[in-house]
PDB file of C-alpha atoms in Angstrom:
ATOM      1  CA  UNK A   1      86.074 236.390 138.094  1.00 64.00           C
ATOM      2  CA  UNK A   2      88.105 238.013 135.104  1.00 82.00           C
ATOM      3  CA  UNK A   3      87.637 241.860 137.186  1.00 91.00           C
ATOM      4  CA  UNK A   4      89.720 244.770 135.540  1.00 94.00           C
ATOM      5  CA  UNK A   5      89.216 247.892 137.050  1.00 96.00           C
ATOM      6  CA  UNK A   6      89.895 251.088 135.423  1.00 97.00           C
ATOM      7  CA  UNK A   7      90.726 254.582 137.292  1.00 97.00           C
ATOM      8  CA  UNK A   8      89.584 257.360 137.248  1.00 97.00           C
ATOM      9  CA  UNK A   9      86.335 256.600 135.512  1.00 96.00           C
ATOM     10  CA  UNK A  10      86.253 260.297 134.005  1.00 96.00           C
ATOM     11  CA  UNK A  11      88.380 263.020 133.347  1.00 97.00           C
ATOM     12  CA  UNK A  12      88.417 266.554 132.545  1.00 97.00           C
ATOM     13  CA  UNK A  13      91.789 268.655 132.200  1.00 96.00           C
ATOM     14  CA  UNK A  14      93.001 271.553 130.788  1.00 96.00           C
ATOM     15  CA  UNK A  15      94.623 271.503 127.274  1.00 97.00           C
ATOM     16  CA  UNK A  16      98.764 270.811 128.015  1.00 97.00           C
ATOM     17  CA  UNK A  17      98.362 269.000 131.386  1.00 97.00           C
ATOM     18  CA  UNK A  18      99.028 265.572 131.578  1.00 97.00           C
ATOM     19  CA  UNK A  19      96.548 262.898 132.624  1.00 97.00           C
ATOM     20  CA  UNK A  20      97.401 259.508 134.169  1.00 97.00           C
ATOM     21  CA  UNK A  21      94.996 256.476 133.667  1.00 97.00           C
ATOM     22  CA  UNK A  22      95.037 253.208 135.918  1.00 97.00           C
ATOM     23  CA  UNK A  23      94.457 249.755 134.860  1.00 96.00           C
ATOM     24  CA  UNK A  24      93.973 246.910 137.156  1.00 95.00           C
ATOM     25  CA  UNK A  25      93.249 243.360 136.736  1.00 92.00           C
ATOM     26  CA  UNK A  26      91.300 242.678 139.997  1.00 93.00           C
ATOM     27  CA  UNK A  27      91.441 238.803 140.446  1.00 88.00           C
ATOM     28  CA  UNK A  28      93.951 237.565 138.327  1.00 86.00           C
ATOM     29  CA  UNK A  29      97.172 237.904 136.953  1.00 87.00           C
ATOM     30  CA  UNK A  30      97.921 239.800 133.440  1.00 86.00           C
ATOM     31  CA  UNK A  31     100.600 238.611 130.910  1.00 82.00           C
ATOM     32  CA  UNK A  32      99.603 241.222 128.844  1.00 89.00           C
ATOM     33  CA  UNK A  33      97.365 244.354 128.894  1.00 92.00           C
ATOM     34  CA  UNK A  34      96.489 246.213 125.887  1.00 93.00           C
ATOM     35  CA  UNK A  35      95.178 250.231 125.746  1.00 96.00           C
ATOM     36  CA  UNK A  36      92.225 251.238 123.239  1.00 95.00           C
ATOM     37  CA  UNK A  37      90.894 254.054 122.381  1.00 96.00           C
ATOM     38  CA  UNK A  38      87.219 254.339 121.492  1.00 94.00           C
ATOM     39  CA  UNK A  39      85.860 257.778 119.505  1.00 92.00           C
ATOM     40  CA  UNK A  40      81.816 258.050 119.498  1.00 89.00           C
ATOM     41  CA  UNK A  41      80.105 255.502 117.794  1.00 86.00           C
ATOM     42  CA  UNK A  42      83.081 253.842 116.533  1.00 90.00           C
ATOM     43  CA  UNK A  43      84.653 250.650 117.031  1.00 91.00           C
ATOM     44  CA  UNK A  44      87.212 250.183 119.284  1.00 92.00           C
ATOM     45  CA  UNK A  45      90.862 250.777 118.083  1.00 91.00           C
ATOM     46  CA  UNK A  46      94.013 249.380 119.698  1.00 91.00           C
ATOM     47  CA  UNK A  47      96.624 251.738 121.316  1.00 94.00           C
ATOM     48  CA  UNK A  48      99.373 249.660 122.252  1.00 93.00           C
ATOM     49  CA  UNK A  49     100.679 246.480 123.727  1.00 91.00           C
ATOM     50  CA  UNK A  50     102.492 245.649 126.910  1.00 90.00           C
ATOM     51  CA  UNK A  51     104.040 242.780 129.289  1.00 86.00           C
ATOM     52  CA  UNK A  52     104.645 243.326 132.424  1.00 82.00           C
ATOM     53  CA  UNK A  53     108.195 244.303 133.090  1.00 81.00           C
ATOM     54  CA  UNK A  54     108.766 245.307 129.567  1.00 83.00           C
ATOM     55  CA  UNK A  55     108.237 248.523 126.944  1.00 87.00           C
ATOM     56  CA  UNK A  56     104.622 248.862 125.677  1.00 92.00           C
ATOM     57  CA  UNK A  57     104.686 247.939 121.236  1.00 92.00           C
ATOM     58  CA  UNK A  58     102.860 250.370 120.183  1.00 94.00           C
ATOM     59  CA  UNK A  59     100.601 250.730 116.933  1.00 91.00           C
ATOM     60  CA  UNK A  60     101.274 252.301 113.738  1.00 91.00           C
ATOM     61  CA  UNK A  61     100.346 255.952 113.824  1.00 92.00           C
ATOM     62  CA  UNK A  62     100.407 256.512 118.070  1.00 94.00           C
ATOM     63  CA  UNK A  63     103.170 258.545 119.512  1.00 94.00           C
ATOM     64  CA  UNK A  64     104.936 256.693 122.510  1.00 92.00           C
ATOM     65  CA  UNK A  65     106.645 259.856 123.779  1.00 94.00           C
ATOM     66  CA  UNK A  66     102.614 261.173 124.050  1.00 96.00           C
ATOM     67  CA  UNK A  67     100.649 258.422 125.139  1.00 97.00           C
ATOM     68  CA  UNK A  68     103.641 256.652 127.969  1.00 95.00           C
ATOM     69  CA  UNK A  69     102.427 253.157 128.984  1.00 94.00           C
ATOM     70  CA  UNK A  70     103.789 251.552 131.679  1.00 91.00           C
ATOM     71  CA  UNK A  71     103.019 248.079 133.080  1.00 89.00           C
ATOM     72  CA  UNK A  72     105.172 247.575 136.072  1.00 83.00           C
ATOM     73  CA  UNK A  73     103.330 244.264 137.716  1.00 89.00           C
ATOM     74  CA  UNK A  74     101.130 241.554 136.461  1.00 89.00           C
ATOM     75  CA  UNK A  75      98.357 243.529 137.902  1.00 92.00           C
ATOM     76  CA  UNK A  76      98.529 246.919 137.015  1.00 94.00           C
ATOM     77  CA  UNK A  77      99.257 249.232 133.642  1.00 94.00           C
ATOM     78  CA  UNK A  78      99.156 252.725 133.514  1.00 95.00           C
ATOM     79  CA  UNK A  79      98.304 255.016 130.426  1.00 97.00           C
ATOM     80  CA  UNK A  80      99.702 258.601 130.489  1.00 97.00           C
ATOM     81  CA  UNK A  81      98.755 261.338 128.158  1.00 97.00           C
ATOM     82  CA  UNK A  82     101.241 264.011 127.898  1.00 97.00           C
ATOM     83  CA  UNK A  83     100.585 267.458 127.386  1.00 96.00           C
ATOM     84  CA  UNK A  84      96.977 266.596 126.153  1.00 96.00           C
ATOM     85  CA  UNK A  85      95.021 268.208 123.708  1.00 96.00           C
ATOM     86  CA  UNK A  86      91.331 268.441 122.317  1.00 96.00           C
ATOM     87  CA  UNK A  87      91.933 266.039 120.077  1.00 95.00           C
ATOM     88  CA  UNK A  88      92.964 263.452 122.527  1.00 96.00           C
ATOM     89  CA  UNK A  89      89.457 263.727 124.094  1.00 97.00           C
ATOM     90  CA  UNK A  90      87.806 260.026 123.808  1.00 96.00           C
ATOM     91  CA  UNK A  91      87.341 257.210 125.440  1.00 97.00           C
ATOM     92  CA  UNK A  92      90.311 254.816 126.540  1.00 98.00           C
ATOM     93  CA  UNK A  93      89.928 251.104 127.075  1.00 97.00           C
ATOM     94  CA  UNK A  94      92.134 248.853 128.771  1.00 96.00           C
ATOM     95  CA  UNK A  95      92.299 245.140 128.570  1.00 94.00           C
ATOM     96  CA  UNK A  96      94.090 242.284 130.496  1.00 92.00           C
ATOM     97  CA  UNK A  97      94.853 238.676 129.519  1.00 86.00           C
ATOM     98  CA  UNK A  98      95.253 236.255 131.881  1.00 76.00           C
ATOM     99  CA  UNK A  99      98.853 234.329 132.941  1.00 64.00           C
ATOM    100  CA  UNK A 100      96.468 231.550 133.022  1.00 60.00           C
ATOM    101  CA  UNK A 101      93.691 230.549 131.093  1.00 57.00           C
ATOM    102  CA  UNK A 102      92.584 230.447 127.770  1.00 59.00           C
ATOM    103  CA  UNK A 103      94.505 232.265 125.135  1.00 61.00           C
ATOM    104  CA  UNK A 104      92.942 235.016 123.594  1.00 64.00           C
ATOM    105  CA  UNK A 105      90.382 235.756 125.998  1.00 74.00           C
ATOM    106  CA  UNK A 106      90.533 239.417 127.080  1.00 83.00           C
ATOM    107  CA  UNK A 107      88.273 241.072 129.463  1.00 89.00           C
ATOM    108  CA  UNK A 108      87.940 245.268 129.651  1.00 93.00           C
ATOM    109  CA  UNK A 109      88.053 247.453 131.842  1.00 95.00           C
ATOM    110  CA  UNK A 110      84.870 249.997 132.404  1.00 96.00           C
ATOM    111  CA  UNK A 111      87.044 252.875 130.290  1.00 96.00           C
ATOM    112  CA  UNK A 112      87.933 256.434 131.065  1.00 97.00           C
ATOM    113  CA  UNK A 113      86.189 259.384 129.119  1.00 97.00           C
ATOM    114  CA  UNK A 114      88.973 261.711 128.877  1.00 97.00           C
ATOM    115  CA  UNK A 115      87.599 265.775 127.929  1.00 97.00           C
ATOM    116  CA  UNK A 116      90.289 268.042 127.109  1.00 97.00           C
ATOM    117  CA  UNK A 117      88.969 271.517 126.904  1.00 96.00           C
TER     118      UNK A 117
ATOM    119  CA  UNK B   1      95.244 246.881 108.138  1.00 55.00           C
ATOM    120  CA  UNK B   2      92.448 243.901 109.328  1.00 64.00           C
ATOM    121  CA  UNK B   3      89.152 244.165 108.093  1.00 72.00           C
ATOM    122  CA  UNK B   4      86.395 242.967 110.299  1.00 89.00           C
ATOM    123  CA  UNK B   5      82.753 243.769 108.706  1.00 94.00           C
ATOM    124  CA  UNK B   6      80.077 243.207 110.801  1.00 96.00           C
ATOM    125  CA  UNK B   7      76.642 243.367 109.695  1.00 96.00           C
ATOM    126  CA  UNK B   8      73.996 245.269 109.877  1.00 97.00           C
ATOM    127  CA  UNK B   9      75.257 248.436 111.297  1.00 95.00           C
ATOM    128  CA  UNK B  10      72.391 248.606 113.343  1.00 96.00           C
ATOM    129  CA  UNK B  11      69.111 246.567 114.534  1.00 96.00           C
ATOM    130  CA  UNK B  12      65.912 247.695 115.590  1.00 96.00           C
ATOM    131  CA  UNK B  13      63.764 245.110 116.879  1.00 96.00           C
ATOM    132  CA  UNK B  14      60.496 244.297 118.669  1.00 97.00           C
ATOM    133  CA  UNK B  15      60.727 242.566 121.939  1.00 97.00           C
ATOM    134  CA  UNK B  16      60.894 238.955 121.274  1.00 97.00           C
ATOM    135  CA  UNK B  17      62.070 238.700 118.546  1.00 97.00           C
ATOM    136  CA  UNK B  18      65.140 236.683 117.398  1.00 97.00           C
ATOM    137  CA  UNK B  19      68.526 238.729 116.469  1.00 96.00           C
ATOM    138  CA  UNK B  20      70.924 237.700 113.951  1.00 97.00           C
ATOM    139  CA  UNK B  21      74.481 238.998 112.699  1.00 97.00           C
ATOM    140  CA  UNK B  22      77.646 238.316 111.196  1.00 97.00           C
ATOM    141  CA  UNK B  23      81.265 239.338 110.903  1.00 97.00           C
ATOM    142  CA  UNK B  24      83.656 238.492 107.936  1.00 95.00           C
ATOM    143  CA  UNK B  25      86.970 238.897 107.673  1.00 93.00           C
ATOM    144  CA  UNK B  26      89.748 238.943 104.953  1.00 88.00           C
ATOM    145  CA  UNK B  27      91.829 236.937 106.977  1.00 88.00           C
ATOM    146  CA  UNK B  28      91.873 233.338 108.435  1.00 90.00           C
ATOM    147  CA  UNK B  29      91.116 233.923 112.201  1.00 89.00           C
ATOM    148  CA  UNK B  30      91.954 230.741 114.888  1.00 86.00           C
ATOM    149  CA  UNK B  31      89.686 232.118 117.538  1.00 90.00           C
ATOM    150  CA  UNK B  32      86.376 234.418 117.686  1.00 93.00           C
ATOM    151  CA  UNK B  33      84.897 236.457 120.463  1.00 93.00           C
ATOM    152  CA  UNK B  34      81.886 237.835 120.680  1.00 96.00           C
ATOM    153  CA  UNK B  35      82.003 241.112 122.912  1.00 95.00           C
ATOM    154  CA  UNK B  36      78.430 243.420 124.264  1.00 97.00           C
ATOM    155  CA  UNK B  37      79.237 247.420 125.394  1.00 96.00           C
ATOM    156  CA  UNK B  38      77.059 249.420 127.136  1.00 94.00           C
ATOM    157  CA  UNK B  39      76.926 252.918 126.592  1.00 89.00           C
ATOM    158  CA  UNK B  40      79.833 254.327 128.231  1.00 90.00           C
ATOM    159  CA  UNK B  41      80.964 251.308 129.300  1.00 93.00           C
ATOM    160  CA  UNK B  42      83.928 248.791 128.529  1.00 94.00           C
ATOM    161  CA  UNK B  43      82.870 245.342 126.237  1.00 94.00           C
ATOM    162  CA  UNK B  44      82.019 242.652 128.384  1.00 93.00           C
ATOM    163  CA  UNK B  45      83.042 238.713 126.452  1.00 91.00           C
ATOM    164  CA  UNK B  46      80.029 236.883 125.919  1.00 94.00           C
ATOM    165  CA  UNK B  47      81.299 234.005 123.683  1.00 94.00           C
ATOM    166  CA  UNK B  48      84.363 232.674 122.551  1.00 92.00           C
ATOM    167  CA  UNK B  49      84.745 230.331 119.773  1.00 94.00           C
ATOM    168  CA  UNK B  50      88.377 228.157 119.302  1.00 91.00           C
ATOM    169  CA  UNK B  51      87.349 225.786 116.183  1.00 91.00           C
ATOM    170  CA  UNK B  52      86.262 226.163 112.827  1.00 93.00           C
ATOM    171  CA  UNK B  53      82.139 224.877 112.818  1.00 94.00           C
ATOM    172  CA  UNK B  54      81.821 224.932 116.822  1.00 94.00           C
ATOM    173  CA  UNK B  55      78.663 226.141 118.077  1.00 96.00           C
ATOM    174  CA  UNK B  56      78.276 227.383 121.433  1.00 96.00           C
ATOM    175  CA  UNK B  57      75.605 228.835 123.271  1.00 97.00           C
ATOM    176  CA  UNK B  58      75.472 231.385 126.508  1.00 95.00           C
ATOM    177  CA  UNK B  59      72.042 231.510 127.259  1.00 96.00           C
ATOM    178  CA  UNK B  60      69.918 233.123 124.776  1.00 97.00           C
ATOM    179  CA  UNK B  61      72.836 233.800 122.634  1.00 98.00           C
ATOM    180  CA  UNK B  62      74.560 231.425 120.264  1.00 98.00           C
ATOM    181  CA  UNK B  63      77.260 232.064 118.081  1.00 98.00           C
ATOM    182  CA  UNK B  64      78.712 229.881 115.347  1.00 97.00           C
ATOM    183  CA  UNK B  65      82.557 229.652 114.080  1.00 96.00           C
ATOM    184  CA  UNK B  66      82.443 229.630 110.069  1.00 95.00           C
ATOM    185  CA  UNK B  67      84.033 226.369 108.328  1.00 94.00           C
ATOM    186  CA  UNK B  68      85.932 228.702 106.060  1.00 93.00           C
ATOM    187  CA  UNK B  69      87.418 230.751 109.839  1.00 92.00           C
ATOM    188  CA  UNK B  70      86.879 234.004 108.033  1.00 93.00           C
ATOM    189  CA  UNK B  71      83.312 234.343 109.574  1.00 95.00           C
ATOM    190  CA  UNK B  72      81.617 234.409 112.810  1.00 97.00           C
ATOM    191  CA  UNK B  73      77.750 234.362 113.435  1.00 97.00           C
ATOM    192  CA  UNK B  74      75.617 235.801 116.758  1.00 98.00           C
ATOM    193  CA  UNK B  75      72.285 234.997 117.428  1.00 98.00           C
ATOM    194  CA  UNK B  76      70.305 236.246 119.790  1.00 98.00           C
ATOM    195  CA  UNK B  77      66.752 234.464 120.511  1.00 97.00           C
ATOM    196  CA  UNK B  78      63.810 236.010 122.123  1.00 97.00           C
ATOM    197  CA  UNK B  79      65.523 239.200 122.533  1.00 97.00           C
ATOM    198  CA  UNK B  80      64.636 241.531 125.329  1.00 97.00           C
ATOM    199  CA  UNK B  81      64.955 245.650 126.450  1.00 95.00           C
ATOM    200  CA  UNK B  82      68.659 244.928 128.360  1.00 95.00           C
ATOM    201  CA  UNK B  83      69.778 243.545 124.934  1.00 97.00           C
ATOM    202  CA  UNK B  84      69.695 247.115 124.048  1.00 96.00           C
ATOM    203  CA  UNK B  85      73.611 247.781 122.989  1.00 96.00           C
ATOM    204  CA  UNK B  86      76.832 247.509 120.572  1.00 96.00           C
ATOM    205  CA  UNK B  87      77.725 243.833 119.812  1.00 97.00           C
ATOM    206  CA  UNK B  88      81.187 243.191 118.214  1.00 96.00           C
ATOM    207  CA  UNK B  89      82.878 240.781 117.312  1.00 96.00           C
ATOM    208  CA  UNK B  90      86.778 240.381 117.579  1.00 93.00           C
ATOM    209  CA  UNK B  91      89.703 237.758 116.674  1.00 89.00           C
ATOM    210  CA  UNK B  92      93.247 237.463 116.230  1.00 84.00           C
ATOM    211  CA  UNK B  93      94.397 236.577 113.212  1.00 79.00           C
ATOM    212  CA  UNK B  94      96.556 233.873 112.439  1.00 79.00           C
ATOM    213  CA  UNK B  95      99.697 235.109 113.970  1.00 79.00           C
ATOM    214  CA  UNK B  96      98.679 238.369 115.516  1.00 76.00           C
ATOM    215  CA  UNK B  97      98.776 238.474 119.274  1.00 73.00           C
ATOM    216  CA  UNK B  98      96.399 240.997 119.868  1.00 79.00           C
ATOM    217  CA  UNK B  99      92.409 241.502 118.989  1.00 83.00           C
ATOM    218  CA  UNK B 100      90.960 243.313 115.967  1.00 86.00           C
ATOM    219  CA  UNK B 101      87.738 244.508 116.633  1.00 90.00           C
ATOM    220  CA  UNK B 102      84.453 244.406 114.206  1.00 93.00           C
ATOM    221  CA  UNK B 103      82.951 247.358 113.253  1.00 92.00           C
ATOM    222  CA  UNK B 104      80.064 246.639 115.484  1.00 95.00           C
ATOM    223  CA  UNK B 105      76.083 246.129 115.434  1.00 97.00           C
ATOM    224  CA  UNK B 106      73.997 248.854 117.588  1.00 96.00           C
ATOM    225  CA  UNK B 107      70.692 246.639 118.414  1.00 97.00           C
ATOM    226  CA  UNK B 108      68.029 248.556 119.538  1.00 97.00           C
ATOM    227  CA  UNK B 109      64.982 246.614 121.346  1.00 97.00           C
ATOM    228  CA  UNK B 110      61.370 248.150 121.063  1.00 94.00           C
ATOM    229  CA  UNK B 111      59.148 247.318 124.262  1.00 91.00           C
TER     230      UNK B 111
END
């Protein structure tokens, strides 16, 4: 149990496209999903926050208007980067906790490695 | 912003052997989780710890809540090659409703 999928699995695009990310929580339902964003041999560092039905909080230092979150059921959350650049090339993570359960537990998804060349 | 130290930066073991690290942090935390990634890979939960002193054990691996909540211990016992990865630890603090994430030990088991 505790599945969240994550689509696609790898991306390449061209520097000022946008990219779209999917995040699903396979066999349960997420209150809450959180994005992450991994560079190499780091640790992982939290994006945002959002509940279903409601606008993503985002952390200190990322631009909502570039990376557009949107969570529209308790089983899916999308990340969009907007006119991407180099620099946004890394790894994103996204995370679901369950409605039900334990509090605190999060399970991950299998990330997206996102090149922008 | 949160602190979480983990320590060492990185392991590098014989084949059973036993593995052990920690994570401090400058805040009191309520729960701990101990997370493994894979290279390329998201963190998969291996423990989760709700109370100060609990013990709790998932296999090979136990992990310990510190009394004073600002540490976490992982050990790992008669470690073996799929060990191989990045281990963090991560909590929220008191308050927070969202996970801070260690720094991370990269263990590294010699066949």
């Amino acid at each position: 149990g505790a599945v969240v999928s994550q689509h696609p699995s790898w991306v390449i695009c061209k520097s000022g496209t946008s990219v779209k990310i999917e995040c699903r929580s396979l066999d349960f339902q997420a209150t809450t999903m959180f994005w992450y964003r991994q560079f190499p041999k780091q640790s992982l560092m939290l994006m945002a926050t959002s509940n279903e039905g409601s606008k993503a909080t985002y952390e200190q230092g990322v631009e909502k208007d570039k990376f557009l979150i949107n969570h529209a059921s308790l089983t899916l959350s999308t990340l969009t980067v907007t006119s991407a650049h180099p620099e946004d090339s890394s790894f994103y993570i996204c995370s679901a906790r369950a409605l039900a359960g334990v509090q605190y537990e999060q399970y991950f998804g299998p990330g997206t490695r996102l090149t922008v060349t | 912003g949160q602190q979480l130290n983990q320590s060492p930066q990185s392991m590098f073991i014989q084949e059973g052997e036993d593995v052990s690290m920690n994570c401090t942090s400058s805040s009191i935390f309520n729960t701990w989780l101990w997370y493994k990634q894979d290279p390329g890979e998201g963190p998969v939960l291996l423990i989760a710890l709700y109370k100060a002193g609990e013990l709790t054990s998932n296999g090979r691996l136990t992990a310990q809540f510190g009394i004073t909540r600002k540490d976490s211990f992982l050990n790992i016992s008669a470690s073996i090659p799929s060990d191989v990865g990045i281990y963090f630890c991560a909590g929220p603090p008191v308050g927070a409703n969202n996970l801070f994430f260690g720094t991370g030990t990269r263990l590294t088991v010699i066949p």
